Each structure stands twice: as structure tokens, then as C-alpha cells.
Amino acid sequence: MPVQYKDYYEILGVPRGASEAEIKKSFRKLAREFHPDVAKDKKRAEEKFKEVNEAYEVLGDPEKRKKYDELGANWKSGSEFRPPPGWEQSFGGGRQARRPGPGHYEFEFGGTGFSDFFEQFFGSRRGGPGGFGRGAGFDQDVQFAQQGRDIEGDIMVTLEEAMHGSVRSVNVRHGSKTQTYQVKVPAGVTEGQKLRLAGKGEQGSGGGQAGDLYLRVRLAKHPEFEVQDHNLIFEADLAPWEAALGANLSVPTLTGRVNIKIPPGTQSGQKLRVRGRGLSLREGGHGDLIVVARIVVPEKISEAERKHWEQLARESRFNPRE
């Protein structure tokens, strides 16, 4: 079944030969622009934010990017696409929800935050193994009851949803039939966690129970934070004099900005912990915000600034190589 091709390089506005740093920089710029919390047109921004996130999910991962590049460079965004012959055998298609012959089945998802193109080639969409269902038995015609297969897909969850929880509408289409389910995303969800909707998978046969629907959480990439367990990691750029002398710095969190104190003599890579400002924990409470210092030197300086640096170089006893 063809899907609409997604040109992830075009979405991020970078050439196909872009470096990892260029891809990350473009993602952060676009993610800030279209983050639903700051954009005026929230509906359009939400769709663009998901699209940008999906593109970075693939291009920001070296393995996925290589896999994507193997699909070929000559596709037009939005055109119908089929993978080249042998592609799935060579690189392993993400979608395994197809079974040839009698009982062929295929599920498509909507409202999860990922396109059908992503799900087919990079997602976890699949049908679970067949088998006899719970309470399996046979009727007077000796026809076995068989439980329906579980089905699985991905759901993009923003860090704000992971913090506060949410309820999402997800559409599941099987053939010509589409059903909408309300999915509760609990506060404290983590990357890779599976949300289970009991009995919402493939229908059973011979009176067997339906399978379950599993949605695997993929935390949306954020323009400011990396995620480590339930902690948020934020890189704070410091001028050399701020690191040497100390400074008061305003840093973002998911619930507003906070002021932190940079101690004198802070080193590049040094970590400062702001307790309780990370993601929600399932058992209650929150993780921490980890602020990583990154000392940045100006690329260009004025003549007056140069004189100050030269004076410092003459008078300072500091030698970083000792």
C-alpha cells in the first residue's frame, strides 16, 4: 500500500548533506517557533510542531537517517511512495502489521502525532502473534475460539503532557472501519512506555476475545531540554567572565523560568541541580532540572575588548595546561 512520502530534509529546511549540528540547530529554531505554548495559531502550530518533531526523530538519529536516505533522494514531498524492492529485507521495515492471504489485516492510526509514512518505515506498528485467547474452547462444531491479535503503534507525547498528563483522541482504521478511542496519557509517562487499551485490538474469531491496543510512548523532542529518566537537561551558555566571577542566571523549566546562582569558578560541563523542576514521577513528586554549563567565547571582538583580553593575558597567573 503506497503512502505519502515525507521529505524530512525539506521540513527542517536543511540540505541532504547537512551535518548533525546543522540539523539540530534547524530543529531547535523551528520547534521554538511552532511550540504550541508560544504560537498564536495553536492548531497550525501543533501540526507543524509534530511534523518538525517527526523529521528530527528520523534525521537526528544516525541509524534512522541512514535508513531514510536509502529510500532515495528523488521523491517529491506528498507523492505516493512505495519502498524500493528488497528495502525491507535489507533495512527492516518498521511496519509489520500485514499478513498475506486469508485473514490479511492492516491498521492505520490517526491522532498519534506521527504520519503513516513514519509508522510504516520507522514506527513500531505491528500485529502481535496469533494464538488461542483467554478462555479458549470449542463449540459443538469443534471450532476453536481464537483471541484477536494485539496491535501496536506509536504515540508522540510532549514533555508538557508527560508533566501534567492528558487525554488524547486516537483513530484506528481497519479496512473501511474507523474507530476513535480516548487515550489517557498519565503524568509521569516515560520513553518507550506502552499505554494499553484492553480489547481494542483485532477482533477474535469463534467467540474469542479481542486483542489489545498498545501505544508506545515517544517523547517529543524539545527545543530547550534533553530528557534523562525523569530529569530535564538544559545547556546554559556562559560568558567566560560569568563562569569565572559567578552570576545569577534565569533558566527555563516546563512551569516557568527560575533564577539560579552560577558559582565563581564554574567549569565547562559542570552540572548544577535544581531539585523538583524535572518531569513528573508516576509515584508522585518530580525529577530534577540539570543545568550543564557551557562556556562560550565570542567569535568577534572589538579593539577595546581585545585590549582588555590582552591585559588579562599579561596579568593573569592562570595556566589551564598546568
XYZ file of C-alpha atoms in Angstrom:
322
model
C 0.000 0.000 0.000
C 1.548 3.340 -1.022
C 1.887 6.163 1.470
C 2.582 9.883 1.073
C 6.330 10.490 1.007
C 7.693 12.835 3.676
C 10.726 14.930 2.751
C 12.231 15.377 6.194
C 15.108 17.489 4.884
C 12.622 19.904 3.314
C 10.582 20.020 6.524
C 13.659 21.018 8.548
C 14.907 23.319 5.805
C 18.352 21.712 5.518
C 20.230 20.123 2.578
C 20.591 16.348 2.436
C 24.281 16.650 3.285
C 23.637 18.719 6.420
C 25.736 17.962 9.495
C 24.246 16.724 12.766
C 24.853 20.171 14.262
C 23.026 21.898 11.381
C 20.067 19.532 11.702
C 19.845 20.085 15.457
C 20.127 23.868 15.092
C 17.348 23.960 12.482
C 15.115 21.712 14.585
C 15.536 23.882 17.681
C 14.749 27.047 15.730
C 11.586 25.575 14.169
C 10.477 23.848 17.371
C 10.684 27.143 19.258
C 8.732 28.893 16.512
C 5.934 26.322 16.374
C 5.781 25.227 20.007
C 2.040 25.314 20.855
C 2.702 27.142 24.119
C 4.091 30.222 22.358
C 2.466 30.278 18.906
C -0.630 32.410 18.275
C -2.252 29.989 15.800
C -2.193 26.991 18.132
C -3.861 24.464 15.810
C -1.496 25.140 12.898
C 1.463 25.349 15.260
C 0.604 21.989 16.818
C 0.582 20.281 13.418
C 3.842 21.926 12.367
C 5.443 21.077 15.723
C 4.539 17.403 15.235
C 5.839 17.454 11.657
C 9.139 19.040 12.706
C 9.457 16.569 15.588
C 8.873 13.614 13.286
C 11.529 14.873 10.885
C 14.044 15.281 13.719
C 13.104 11.879 15.166
C 14.470 10.407 11.921
C 17.247 12.778 10.835
C 18.526 13.309 14.382
C 19.185 9.567 14.735
C 22.155 8.364 12.619
C 20.671 4.879 12.079
C 17.239 6.151 11.105
C 18.784 8.812 8.876
C 20.835 6.200 7.021
C 17.741 4.063 6.626
C 15.767 7.068 5.343
C 18.481 8.044 2.865
C 18.375 4.532 1.410
C 14.814 5.227 0.294
C 16.255 7.562 -2.327
C 16.632 11.293 -2.844
C 14.415 11.781 -5.888
C 10.998 11.731 -4.246
C 8.719 14.727 -4.135
C 7.104 15.507 -0.806
C 3.452 14.418 -0.810
C 3.796 11.996 -3.728
C 2.699 8.373 -3.422
C 5.603 6.237 -2.356
C 6.500 2.564 -2.310
C 9.857 1.350 -0.972
C 12.433 0.037 -3.445
C 12.428 -3.752 -3.964
C 14.259 -5.552 -1.187
C 14.421 -2.459 1.034
C 12.552 -4.008 3.967
C 14.705 -7.157 3.869
C 17.881 -5.063 3.877
C 16.930 -2.488 6.478
C 13.963 -3.914 8.344
C 10.673 -2.095 7.787
C 9.142 -0.658 10.914
C 5.665 -1.808 9.985
C 4.797 -5.452 10.410
C 1.031 -5.248 10.599
C 0.444 -7.008 7.310
C -0.202 -10.661 6.745
C -0.759 -12.032 3.232
C -3.531 -14.374 2.218
C -6.759 -15.095 4.138
C -7.096 -13.011 7.268
C -4.941 -10.210 5.837
C -5.134 -7.251 8.168
C -3.751 -3.758 8.264
C -4.281 -0.976 10.763
C -3.768 2.749 10.316
C -3.603 5.257 13.118
C -4.596 8.906 13.341
C -4.068 11.454 16.094
C -0.909 9.825 17.437
C 1.362 12.632 16.234
C 3.105 10.503 13.592
C 2.359 10.238 9.878
C 1.530 6.977 8.145
C 4.875 7.269 6.330
C 6.764 7.321 9.635
C 4.730 4.469 11.087
C 5.307 2.270 8.062
C 9.073 2.698 7.892
C 10.246 3.813 11.339
C 7.451 3.037 13.784
C 6.543 0.054 15.919
C 3.198 -0.634 14.293
C 2.531 -4.321 14.182
C 0.150 -7.110 14.982
C 1.031 -9.427 17.816
C 1.420 -13.193 17.493
C -1.619 -15.364 16.898
C -2.753 -17.901 19.449
C -5.640 -19.143 21.477
C -7.293 -16.492 23.568
C -8.020 -16.452 27.228
C -10.834 -18.839 27.984
C -10.330 -20.552 24.623
C -12.501 -23.564 23.987
C -14.589 -25.131 21.249
C -18.260 -25.237 20.348
C -20.424 -28.132 19.215
C -18.948 -27.858 15.710
C -15.468 -28.210 17.222
C -14.439 -24.703 16.045
C -11.793 -23.250 18.285
C -12.215 -19.792 19.770
C -9.205 -17.707 18.913
C -8.226 -14.453 20.540
C -7.656 -11.496 18.257
C -4.129 -10.241 17.786
C -2.763 -7.313 19.765
C -1.866 -4.295 17.656
C 0.776 -1.723 18.428
C 1.613 1.779 17.253
C 3.478 4.871 18.412
C 2.138 7.979 20.102
C 4.046 11.258 20.307
C 3.775 12.732 23.793
C 5.028 16.252 24.503
C 7.022 16.922 27.643
C 4.155 19.095 28.842
C 1.822 16.083 28.575
C 4.366 13.905 30.373
C 4.445 16.544 33.115
C 0.719 17.132 33.570
C -0.979 14.185 31.834
C -3.603 14.498 29.110
C -6.409 12.753 27.251
C -5.899 12.222 23.520
C -8.279 11.096 20.764
C -6.722 8.374 18.608
C -8.298 6.962 15.455
C -7.685 3.363 14.409
C -8.729 2.344 10.906
C -9.025 -1.283 9.893
C -10.169 -1.560 6.292
C -13.145 0.763 5.832
C -13.964 0.897 9.533
C -12.573 3.691 11.738
C -12.964 3.825 15.499
C -11.986 6.650 17.834
C -10.668 5.958 21.310
C -9.895 8.306 24.179
C -6.382 7.558 25.381
C -5.341 8.677 28.839
C -1.709 9.773 28.963
C -0.870 9.711 32.682
C 1.543 12.180 34.224
C 4.946 10.561 34.597
C 4.980 8.527 31.362
C 8.433 7.682 30.070
C 10.031 6.997 26.698
C 9.094 3.532 25.455
C 6.286 3.003 27.967
C 3.253 1.264 26.472
C -0.275 2.539 27.029
C -2.721 -0.377 26.904
C -6.318 -0.196 25.699
C -7.796 -3.564 26.592
C -9.993 -5.193 23.951
C -9.287 -2.538 21.293
C -7.073 -4.714 19.111
C -8.053 -7.153 16.367
C -11.382 -8.877 16.826
C -11.290 -12.520 17.878
C -12.836 -15.379 15.954
C -15.111 -18.208 17.003
C -16.207 -16.266 20.074
C -12.659 -15.464 21.139
C -11.829 -12.208 22.890
C -10.469 -9.198 21.060
C -6.798 -8.401 21.339
C -5.434 -5.256 22.947
C -4.178 -1.979 21.503
C -0.769 -0.819 22.702
C 0.574 2.672 22.031
C 4.284 3.056 22.644
C 5.237 6.467 24.023
C 7.806 8.505 22.117
C 8.604 11.705 23.972
C 8.580 14.653 21.583
C 11.922 16.374 21.188
C 12.024 19.764 22.912
C 13.960 22.827 21.710
C 15.389 23.501 25.187
C 15.641 20.205 27.049
C 17.029 16.707 26.717
C 15.426 14.004 28.858
C 17.299 11.610 31.122
C 14.953 9.368 33.090
C 12.665 11.952 34.759
C 15.297 14.684 34.747
C 15.451 17.541 32.261
C 18.871 18.510 30.924
C 19.410 22.150 29.929
C 22.637 23.568 28.471
C 23.330 27.067 29.808
C 25.675 29.236 27.758
C 28.014 31.305 29.938
C 30.407 34.094 29.055
C 33.935 33.438 30.354
C 33.625 36.203 32.973
C 30.308 34.757 34.212
C 31.990 31.389 34.732
C 34.994 32.985 36.433
C 33.210 35.522 38.622
C 29.855 33.813 39.131
C 26.473 35.113 38.011
C 22.743 34.974 38.569
C 21.065 33.267 35.626
C 17.427 32.838 34.554
C 16.801 29.370 33.083
C 13.628 27.819 31.626
C 11.591 24.986 33.126
C 8.329 23.423 31.949
C 6.453 25.517 34.515
C 8.180 28.871 34.056
C 11.628 30.360 34.468
C 13.681 30.132 37.661
C 16.762 32.018 38.817
C 19.873 30.046 39.715
C 23.266 31.078 41.045
C 26.342 30.245 38.990
C 29.195 29.859 41.491
C 32.566 31.510 40.794
C 35.000 29.212 39.006
C 32.323 27.180 37.217
C 33.890 24.843 34.642
C 32.542 23.985 31.204
C 30.485 20.791 31.523
C 29.870 21.306 35.244
C 26.351 20.314 36.309
C 24.091 22.283 38.620
C 20.982 20.608 40.002
C 17.647 22.380 40.521
C 15.606 19.916 42.536
C 11.971 19.196 41.713
C 11.916 21.013 38.368
C 12.012 17.933 36.137
C 9.263 15.652 34.825
C 6.545 14.153 36.985
C 7.174 10.808 38.663
C 4.456 8.168 38.490
C 4.679 7.646 42.256
C 4.423 11.386 42.885
C 6.926 14.212 43.022
C 9.230 15.327 40.217
C 12.645 14.716 38.795
C 15.251 17.469 38.673
C 16.453 20.078 36.220
C 20.144 19.548 35.470
C 21.819 22.715 34.185
C 25.007 21.961 32.256
C 27.397 24.902 31.973
C 28.792 25.614 28.513
C 31.392 28.368 28.347
C 31.138 30.317 25.090
C 33.893 32.578 23.766
C 32.901 35.489 21.484
C 33.748 34.854 17.835
C 34.411 38.536 17.136
C 35.639 41.250 19.495
C 36.119 44.999 19.210
C 39.509 46.698 19.552
C 38.604 47.874 23.047
C 37.645 44.333 24.042
C 40.862 42.985 22.533
C 42.900 45.349 24.749
C 41.085 44.062 27.839
C 41.755 40.443 26.861
C 45.414 41.221 26.179
C 45.751 42.950 29.549
C 44.159 39.935 31.247
C 46.537 37.609 29.398
C 49.517 39.620 30.639
C 48.404 39.912 34.253
C 46.696 36.567 34.896
C 48.675 33.746 36.526
C 46.171 31.146 35.340
C 47.557 28.388 33.103
C 44.925 25.809 32.041
C 47.626 23.318 30.995
C 49.230 23.020 34.396
